[in-house]
């Protein structure tokens, strides 16, 4: 152990300095003298200042030690010091403090007696009580009332007049003690200056404060130097002069500069003391190690939170929300609470709370403080300093969330009262949904913190829900009648077109005329559209051939992109021309700017004049010019039509990182690593202005649509708004925790988005200067962002190789594009919003078809990968289990989370909803099986008996029994209604991977799957168990099994990554389905038994026709598939994958329509022949149907991409009246084939 490890850290962090810390308290000697002088003149002094200015420390570590040292002697030499806070019972706290002055706390009876005396005689009772103590000790008394503003928080509550009365009595006693002259009693209170206006609510308090107020000033530069340097010197350490100068020059929040500085110095000392090879003095390395003065406090608190598990983090959120509040003036303030109150609010045990509290107190942390009590429940918890609320981003979000919850509660209280008085209607629709979501998260105990009748609100919501359900039931009956009539009409229309198609193909077979084939083709497509309208599909067709060629159906499960725009070097920036016909890209290593034709992917020109990496490209809004910025410190302007260099702007002293044109094309701005933004005039080529303000490299700039505002992002973690006309800074957004890499305005100019290396995208309200929401999901730095032209979608590219599409209104991820093999540097939308261009370090520029109706929906909410999924029998609910230890219940119609079941200690591995829809079962790696009520959302049963991880659960047909399999080599059968009854099947020599139950009948037919035999089927009926048969011809471990809905077939994986279907009665193997290249992890039958789906570790989900034994489609996935489930209506499937914390939803309606058409023997051959003819003829011209990123295009340099109508540009004629997208593409295709035939 070296001498440094024995040194005491002289900095206290966030908490105030105490008397015992006075040795290390520097920088306030002048203020201490002034305060002593004021106290000498007046016995009542109010120390007032802003939050974080050091009021408490000045009194505790400055004034009090000087009094005890004899600097202010009145009648006596000695001083008794008594400190208190008003709290919610100021009178009781005052009496308790007075009784403790003599060093001996009075018993309950004495306290009660003094309390009664004070009520009857007022201040005289207190003087008499102190009169027997102070003379004996020859002492003066200083009564310090810290955080006096607490009095207003509780006393001004109009719903609790008794608190107001007690507060008035408390103030009168303080003033009375300071005015009496029998005893030398001095009063010193500390109060936030923003509460001064509340003092006029108390008689004579404003006059007393005005007479002897001490306003705490800010520290001068020399005083700050003392506070930084002297404690270290006194403790035996040194701090580098350059670090001192940096701290003195840092521009930080003036409200919180002292607590932030103290916390930073505490952390720097710890880092210096802990480093075995640290230099002799605290230096810049330690400063950066603790993440600088701007991030040290936030990151330190984040570090404490990260040490907790998911449940503890949720508890920490509830704890901090209980210890903070927002008052009527929208001030965020502390709210101390007893441990017992927090325990009742959260439902946690005392031990669980203590663990969470300790995480924010121990290990050199001082985020919370505990005032001791006789028993743990009496412990008073408080936030160490209000600066934590402002500086810890997560806590700020929690406080804001709590404030919004209270606003919602207040509205509900008012509405419920009005409804009682017949002055308001019950809630409906979105209002009710939002209110019920609020109700799920807040209870009566929580409501006790706020005024209002919670029971009345609860009754109001129950009545609203009951009425809405009845209205929905009636509306559903009407819709069923309408649908029945529509389906009947569509059926007859489809039959008519099918008949015409069959006759047309017969005619074409004889005539061999192209026109006859085309006529038959059109009839066939019209028949198909009656089964399913392509224009209403979630995944619109990308190429015409998809309608009949099964091997091309893959286009519906993956986004389209063109692989042809490939360079030899990293692509740093991409941009579309205003008309969408051209695209520009800037390359990193070859210093080139390339111009591409979007329709063909052809590189039509390369500009090679830059001398270093090209970092940014931008088209002028009029489409005439192209600008490029480079690390050669220049901005170059190119003429699009002549392809010539027009001008080179030189002015930056370091790398140029970003360029942007003004909306009128008259100005161009450039941002640089020299921390400046230069504004240039395009016409005169002169420098107009230099914008200075950023403290680090400028990374991104953008103009607002009206051209009046410019936004910029920087490595200083800030986003700045500039007024183009006045050249002044309008506002600075400081919420990012790391470098800001990209900024962009929405089309209407109301919103600004910023992407950062902190892996987040933030959305800002430009007019209100506030953050609206945060988009979280990327796993690495966000490098580029872009709004869609309609402002509804936000795209972000990241170093995690992904591009995410976000819904701007909800903040949810709508799609994740995984195609790049390296970091994504740039994203840009085409002007029509239908294409997204991305540039990457993998040397490619890719075009993605991102129309909203083509996106594969995903469900976000879980914090870890999803291991299991189960639909309710009516298809209205979906349950998902996850590695985050929770089960989520989703509303299938809205895809919103209804409830989160939290109770398992480890990963939830299996979920199942009972056939009657009343219960949800879950199995976990914690070896337990839990049963939850889907009505009350409460746990109704806990099954314990497995000695290792539970792998699968399944209900029998009537929901009475529940089976579970486990790694402990057993299958257990549980009686749901009699939990004590269970049966164990332990004839297994290996862990059991899966168990399935036949949905048919009262008896329970169990199928289990394990690594080795025995594995097979049992029948359970009236507590009688019969072994039926063993799987035959598997020759390999079985990982997953499933029954068909009628109970006649069982599907499971078999040897060589194949899928097998067995006869459920005899166990005879049937068809073998082959295609997967890795083990199968999950299988499921469609409700009608005609289809089978399988998920595999080969990152695919495959759809099979059980009758033909053929694969219909392959859904490409980003990771190993862990779970799949078929919806009861057979319209879609859901899947969860390894490494993804969201659920994918795959629409099956189109595939079923195609299969239905192709199943007709007299159509299949004719359709295939027609399409093959069209396909071969098209190849002669090089028409390319690009549908899969893994297959090269057929004509990479000059292909037409049938991705959508608008991508053909001039090739397509305007649509005829009533013509659909499909009709327009078909008409173009017919004309192309006709031309080819003639030539």
PDB file of C-alpha atoms in Angstrom, residues 149-327:
ATOM      1  CA  UNK A 149     -38.326  26.477   0.773  1.00  0.00           C
ATOM      2  CA  UNK A 150     -39.635  23.042   1.821  1.00  0.00           C
ATOM      3  CA  UNK A 151     -42.145  24.979   3.917  1.00  0.00           C
ATOM      4  CA  UNK A 152     -43.850  26.382   0.823  1.00  0.00           C
ATOM      5  CA  UNK A 153     -43.998  23.046  -0.928  1.00  0.00           C
ATOM      6  CA  UNK A 154     -46.216  21.522   1.736  1.00  0.00           C
ATOM      7  CA  UNK A 155     -47.972  24.507   3.277  1.00  0.00           C
ATOM      8  CA  UNK A 156     -49.314  26.050   0.069  1.00  0.00           C
ATOM      9  CA  UNK A 157     -51.322  22.935  -0.801  1.00  0.00           C
ATOM     10  CA  UNK A 158     -54.891  24.292  -0.777  1.00  0.00           C
ATOM     11  CA  UNK A 159     -56.259  20.785  -0.262  1.00  0.00           C
ATOM     12  CA  UNK A 160     -54.508  20.547   3.139  1.00  0.00           C
ATOM     13  CA  UNK A 161     -55.358  23.695   5.133  1.00  0.00           C
ATOM     14  CA  UNK A 162     -54.002  22.129   8.340  1.00  0.00           C
ATOM     15  CA  UNK A 163     -50.502  22.207   6.875  1.00  0.00           C
ATOM     16  CA  UNK A 164     -50.891  25.893   6.089  1.00  0.00           C
ATOM     17  CA  UNK A 165     -51.865  26.626   9.684  1.00  0.00           C
ATOM     18  CA  UNK A 166     -48.923  24.648  11.047  1.00  0.00           C
ATOM     19  CA  UNK A 167     -46.526  26.479   8.721  1.00  0.00           C
ATOM     20  CA  UNK A 168     -47.825  29.860   9.891  1.00  0.00           C
ATOM     21  CA  UNK A 169     -47.289  28.813  13.509  1.00  0.00           C
ATOM     22  CA  UNK A 170     -43.772  27.595  12.657  1.00  0.00           C
ATOM     23  CA  UNK A 171     -42.793  30.927  11.065  1.00  0.00           C
ATOM     24  CA  UNK A 172     -44.262  32.861  14.010  1.00  0.00           C
ATOM     25  CA  UNK A 173     -42.146  30.793  16.432  1.00  0.00           C
ATOM     26  CA  UNK A 174     -38.939  31.423  14.467  1.00  0.00           C
ATOM     27  CA  UNK A 175     -39.558  35.149  14.352  1.00  0.00           C
ATOM     28  CA  UNK A 176     -40.521  35.143  18.018  1.00  0.00           C
ATOM     29  CA  UNK A 177     -37.318  33.351  19.049  1.00  0.00           C
ATOM     30  CA  UNK A 178     -35.216  35.865  17.124  1.00  0.00           C
ATOM     31  CA  UNK A 179     -37.024  38.869  18.666  1.00  0.00           C
ATOM     32  CA  UNK A 180     -37.009  37.798  22.324  1.00  0.00           C
ATOM     33  CA  UNK A 181     -34.057  38.961  24.426  1.00  0.00           C
ATOM     34  CA  UNK A 182     -34.203  36.644  27.441  1.00  0.00           C
ATOM     35  CA  UNK A 183     -31.814  34.207  25.771  1.00  0.00           C
ATOM     36  CA  UNK A 184     -29.083  34.653  23.079  1.00  0.00           C
ATOM     37  CA  UNK A 185     -30.868  32.777  20.298  1.00  0.00           C
ATOM     38  CA  UNK A 186     -29.918  33.351  16.638  1.00  0.00           C
ATOM     39  CA  UNK A 187     -31.854  32.139  13.612  1.00  0.00           C
ATOM     40  CA  UNK A 188     -30.160  31.461  10.249  1.00  0.00           C
ATOM     41  CA  UNK A 189     -32.162  30.010   7.388  1.00  0.00           C
ATOM     42  CA  UNK A 190     -31.117  29.056   3.824  1.00  0.00           C
ATOM     43  CA  UNK A 191     -33.554  29.440   0.953  1.00  0.00           C
ATOM     44  CA  UNK A 192     -33.576  29.340  -2.831  1.00  0.00           C
ATOM     45  CA  UNK A 193     -33.993  32.825  -4.287  1.00  0.00           C
ATOM     46  CA  UNK A 194     -36.736  31.707  -6.683  1.00  0.00           C
ATOM     47  CA  UNK A 195     -38.978  31.132  -3.629  1.00  0.00           C
ATOM     48  CA  UNK A 196     -38.699  34.701  -2.304  1.00  0.00           C
ATOM     49  CA  UNK A 197     -42.069  35.570  -3.763  1.00  0.00           C
ATOM     50  CA  UNK A 198     -43.728  32.851  -1.674  1.00  0.00           C
ATOM     51  CA  UNK A 199     -42.657  34.523   1.584  1.00  0.00           C
ATOM     52  CA  UNK A 200     -45.477  37.079   1.483  1.00  0.00           C
ATOM     53  CA  UNK A 201     -47.872  34.280   2.416  1.00  0.00           C
ATOM     54  CA  UNK A 202     -46.573  34.556   6.021  1.00  0.00           C
ATOM     55  CA  UNK A 203     -47.051  37.476   8.374  1.00  0.00           C
ATOM     56  CA  UNK A 204     -43.904  39.621   8.927  1.00  0.00           C
ATOM     57  CA  UNK A 205     -41.616  37.131   7.180  1.00  0.00           C
ATOM     58  CA  UNK A 206     -40.867  39.419   4.170  1.00  0.00           C
ATOM     59  CA  UNK A 207     -39.961  42.270   6.535  1.00  0.00           C
ATOM     60  CA  UNK A 208     -37.597  40.076   8.542  1.00  0.00           C
ATOM     61  CA  UNK A 209     -35.880  38.777   5.378  1.00  0.00           C
ATOM     62  CA  UNK A 210     -35.543  42.256   3.874  1.00  0.00           C
ATOM     63  CA  UNK A 211     -33.897  43.513   7.062  1.00  0.00           C
ATOM     64  CA  UNK A 212     -31.141  40.910   7.165  1.00  0.00           C
ATOM     65  CA  UNK A 213     -30.949  39.096   3.849  1.00  0.00           C
ATOM     66  CA  UNK A 214     -27.593  37.743   2.661  1.00  0.00           C
ATOM     67  CA  UNK A 215     -27.552  37.089  -1.090  1.00  0.00           C
ATOM     68  CA  UNK A 216     -24.816  34.544  -1.876  1.00  0.00           C
ATOM     69  CA  UNK A 217     -22.638  35.880  -4.714  1.00  0.00           C
ATOM     70  CA  UNK A 218     -20.854  33.870  -7.381  1.00  0.00           C
ATOM     71  CA  UNK A 219     -17.218  33.050  -6.762  1.00  0.00           C
ATOM     72  CA  UNK A 220     -14.671  35.266  -8.424  1.00  0.00           C
ATOM     73  CA  UNK A 221     -11.967  33.695 -10.588  1.00  0.00           C
ATOM     74  CA  UNK A 222      -9.444  33.869  -7.735  1.00  0.00           C
ATOM     75  CA  UNK A 223     -11.949  32.357  -5.284  1.00  0.00           C
ATOM     76  CA  UNK A 224     -12.658  29.524  -7.709  1.00  0.00           C
ATOM     77  CA  UNK A 225      -8.927  28.906  -7.991  1.00  0.00           C
ATOM     78  CA  UNK A 226      -8.743  28.611  -4.193  1.00  0.00           C
ATOM     79  CA  UNK A 227     -11.637  26.142  -4.140  1.00  0.00           C
ATOM     80  CA  UNK A 228      -9.908  24.028  -6.822  1.00  0.00           C
ATOM     81  CA  UNK A 229      -6.262  24.086  -5.742  1.00  0.00           C
ATOM     82  CA  UNK A 230      -6.112  24.515  -1.950  1.00  0.00           C
ATOM     83  CA  UNK A 231      -8.004  21.355  -0.861  1.00  0.00           C
ATOM     84  CA  UNK A 232      -5.617  19.216  -2.918  1.00  0.00           C
ATOM     85  CA  UNK A 233      -2.555  20.921  -1.488  1.00  0.00           C
ATOM     86  CA  UNK A 234      -3.843  20.563   2.043  1.00  0.00           C
ATOM     87  CA  UNK A 235      -4.563  16.850   1.515  1.00  0.00           C
ATOM     88  CA  UNK A 236      -1.030  16.283   0.246  1.00  0.00           C
ATOM     89  CA  UNK A 237      -1.625  16.220  -3.481  1.00  0.00           C
ATOM     90  CA  UNK A 238      -0.993  18.461  -6.499  1.00  0.00           C
ATOM     91  CA  UNK A 239      -3.179  19.556  -9.409  1.00  0.00           C
ATOM     92  CA  UNK A 240      -1.608  20.487 -12.743  1.00  0.00           C
ATOM     93  CA  UNK A 241      -1.729  24.230 -13.567  1.00  0.00           C
ATOM     94  CA  UNK A 242      -3.046  23.500 -17.063  1.00  0.00           C
ATOM     95  CA  UNK A 243      -5.974  21.574 -15.603  1.00  0.00           C
ATOM     96  CA  UNK A 244      -6.674  24.451 -13.212  1.00  0.00           C
ATOM     97  CA  UNK A 245      -6.696  26.911 -16.117  1.00  0.00           C
ATOM     98  CA  UNK A 246      -8.996  24.633 -18.116  1.00  0.00           C
ATOM     99  CA  UNK A 247     -11.472  24.402 -15.237  1.00  0.00           C
ATOM    100  CA  UNK A 248     -11.404  28.154 -14.729  1.00  0.00           C
ATOM    101  CA  UNK A 249     -12.100  28.746 -18.411  1.00  0.00           C
ATOM    102  CA  UNK A 250     -14.777  26.083 -18.888  1.00  0.00           C
ATOM    103  CA  UNK A 251     -18.201  27.509 -19.720  1.00  0.00           C
ATOM    104  CA  UNK A 252     -20.710  25.533 -17.633  1.00  0.00           C
ATOM    105  CA  UNK A 253     -24.217  26.041 -16.292  1.00  0.00           C
ATOM    106  CA  UNK A 254     -23.971  28.986 -13.898  1.00  0.00           C
ATOM    107  CA  UNK A 255     -26.644  27.485 -11.614  1.00  0.00           C
ATOM    108  CA  UNK A 256     -24.757  24.291 -11.018  1.00  0.00           C
ATOM    109  CA  UNK A 257     -21.143  25.266 -11.542  1.00  0.00           C
ATOM    110  CA  UNK A 258     -20.101  24.676  -7.910  1.00  0.00           C
ATOM    111  CA  UNK A 259     -21.674  21.227  -7.335  1.00  0.00           C
ATOM    112  CA  UNK A 260     -20.551  20.108 -10.798  1.00  0.00           C
ATOM    113  CA  UNK A 261     -17.025  21.346 -10.090  1.00  0.00           C
ATOM    114  CA  UNK A 262     -16.904  19.697  -6.655  1.00  0.00           C
ATOM    115  CA  UNK A 263     -18.136  16.408  -8.087  1.00  0.00           C
ATOM    116  CA  UNK A 264     -15.621  16.547 -10.928  1.00  0.00           C
ATOM    117  CA  UNK A 265     -12.719  17.249  -8.552  1.00  0.00           C
ATOM    118  CA  UNK A 266     -13.819  14.385  -6.312  1.00  0.00           C
ATOM    119  CA  UNK A 267     -13.824  12.052  -9.321  1.00  0.00           C
ATOM    120  CA  UNK A 268     -10.455  13.323 -10.587  1.00  0.00           C
ATOM    121  CA  UNK A 269      -8.917  12.724  -7.158  1.00  0.00           C
ATOM    122  CA  UNK A 270     -10.347   9.179  -7.077  1.00  0.00           C
ATOM    123  CA  UNK A 271      -8.993   8.473 -10.565  1.00  0.00           C
ATOM    124  CA  UNK A 272      -5.560   9.847  -9.619  1.00  0.00           C
ATOM    125  CA  UNK A 273      -5.506   7.955  -6.333  1.00  0.00           C
ATOM    126  CA  UNK A 274      -6.607   4.649  -7.917  1.00  0.00           C
ATOM    127  CA  UNK A 275      -4.112   4.701 -10.794  1.00  0.00           C
ATOM    128  CA  UNK A 276      -1.006   2.694  -9.881  1.00  0.00           C
ATOM    129  CA  UNK A 277       1.037   4.448 -12.542  1.00  0.00           C
ATOM    130  CA  UNK A 278      -0.527   7.895 -12.251  1.00  0.00           C
ATOM    131  CA  UNK A 279       1.776  10.950 -12.321  1.00  0.00           C
ATOM    132  CA  UNK A 280       2.489  12.930  -9.175  1.00  0.00           C
ATOM    133  CA  UNK A 281      -0.288  15.403  -9.891  1.00  0.00           C
ATOM    134  CA  UNK A 282      -3.899  15.360 -11.030  1.00  0.00           C
ATOM    135  CA  UNK A 283      -3.778  16.180 -14.734  1.00  0.00           C
ATOM    136  CA  UNK A 284      -5.747  16.246 -17.978  1.00  0.00           C
ATOM    137  CA  UNK A 285      -5.613  12.448 -18.295  1.00  0.00           C
ATOM    138  CA  UNK A 286      -7.650  12.079 -15.115  1.00  0.00           C
ATOM    139  CA  UNK A 287      -9.997  14.852 -16.264  1.00  0.00           C
ATOM    140  CA  UNK A 288     -10.769  13.006 -19.477  1.00  0.00           C
ATOM    141  CA  UNK A 289     -10.870   9.657 -17.683  1.00  0.00           C
ATOM    142  CA  UNK A 290     -13.910  10.868 -15.703  1.00  0.00           C
ATOM    143  CA  UNK A 291     -15.460  12.314 -18.918  1.00  0.00           C
ATOM    144  CA  UNK A 292     -14.792  16.052 -18.393  1.00  0.00           C
ATOM    145  CA  UNK A 293     -16.783  18.605 -16.452  1.00  0.00           C
ATOM    146  CA  UNK A 294     -19.645  18.427 -18.942  1.00  0.00           C
ATOM    147  CA  UNK A 295     -20.248  14.697 -18.602  1.00  0.00           C
ATOM    148  CA  UNK A 296     -18.668  13.522 -15.348  1.00  0.00           C
ATOM    149  CA  UNK A 297     -21.776  13.879 -13.197  1.00  0.00           C
ATOM    150  CA  UNK A 298     -24.181  12.400 -15.743  1.00  0.00           C
ATOM    151  CA  UNK A 299     -21.911   9.475 -16.610  1.00  0.00           C
ATOM    152  CA  UNK A 300     -21.130   8.742 -12.953  1.00  0.00           C
ATOM    153  CA  UNK A 301     -24.843   8.490 -12.181  1.00  0.00           C
ATOM    154  CA  UNK A 302     -25.355   6.362 -15.305  1.00  0.00           C
ATOM    155  CA  UNK A 303     -22.580   4.082 -14.063  1.00  0.00           C
ATOM    156  CA  UNK A 304     -24.372   3.565 -10.757  1.00  0.00           C
ATOM    157  CA  UNK A 305     -27.631   2.797 -12.554  1.00  0.00           C
ATOM    158  CA  UNK A 306     -25.940   0.369 -14.945  1.00  0.00           C
ATOM    159  CA  UNK A 307     -24.729  -1.766 -12.026  1.00  0.00           C
ATOM    160  CA  UNK A 308     -28.328  -2.625 -11.174  1.00  0.00           C
ATOM    161  CA  UNK A 309     -30.326  -5.358 -12.860  1.00  0.00           C
ATOM    162  CA  UNK A 310     -33.522  -4.622 -14.802  1.00  0.00           C
ATOM    163  CA  UNK A 311     -35.806  -4.895 -11.774  1.00  0.00           C
ATOM    164  CA  UNK A 312     -33.540  -2.757  -9.625  1.00  0.00           C
ATOM    165  CA  UNK A 313     -33.335  -0.121 -12.338  1.00  0.00           C
ATOM    166  CA  UNK A 314     -37.124   0.042 -12.407  1.00  0.00           C
ATOM    167  CA  UNK A 315     -37.059   0.385  -8.626  1.00  0.00           C
ATOM    168  CA  UNK A 316     -34.440   3.140  -8.861  1.00  0.00           C
ATOM    169  CA  UNK A 317     -36.694   5.056 -11.214  1.00  0.00           C
ATOM    170  CA  UNK A 318     -39.595   4.829  -8.752  1.00  0.00           C
ATOM    171  CA  UNK A 319     -37.290   5.834  -5.892  1.00  0.00           C
ATOM    172  CA  UNK A 320     -35.969   8.971  -7.581  1.00  0.00           C
ATOM    173  CA  UNK A 321     -39.436   9.950  -8.775  1.00  0.00           C
ATOM    174  CA  UNK A 322     -40.599   9.685  -5.167  1.00  0.00           C
ATOM    175  CA  UNK A 323     -37.758  11.956  -4.039  1.00  0.00           C
ATOM    176  CA  UNK A 324     -38.432  14.692  -6.592  1.00  0.00           C
ATOM    177  CA  UNK A 325     -41.373  16.741  -7.743  1.00  0.00           C
ATOM    178  CA  UNK A 326     -42.323  19.643  -9.965  1.00  0.00           C
ATOM    179  CA  UNK A 327     -44.229  22.447  -8.251  1.00  0.00           C
TER     180      UNK A 327
END
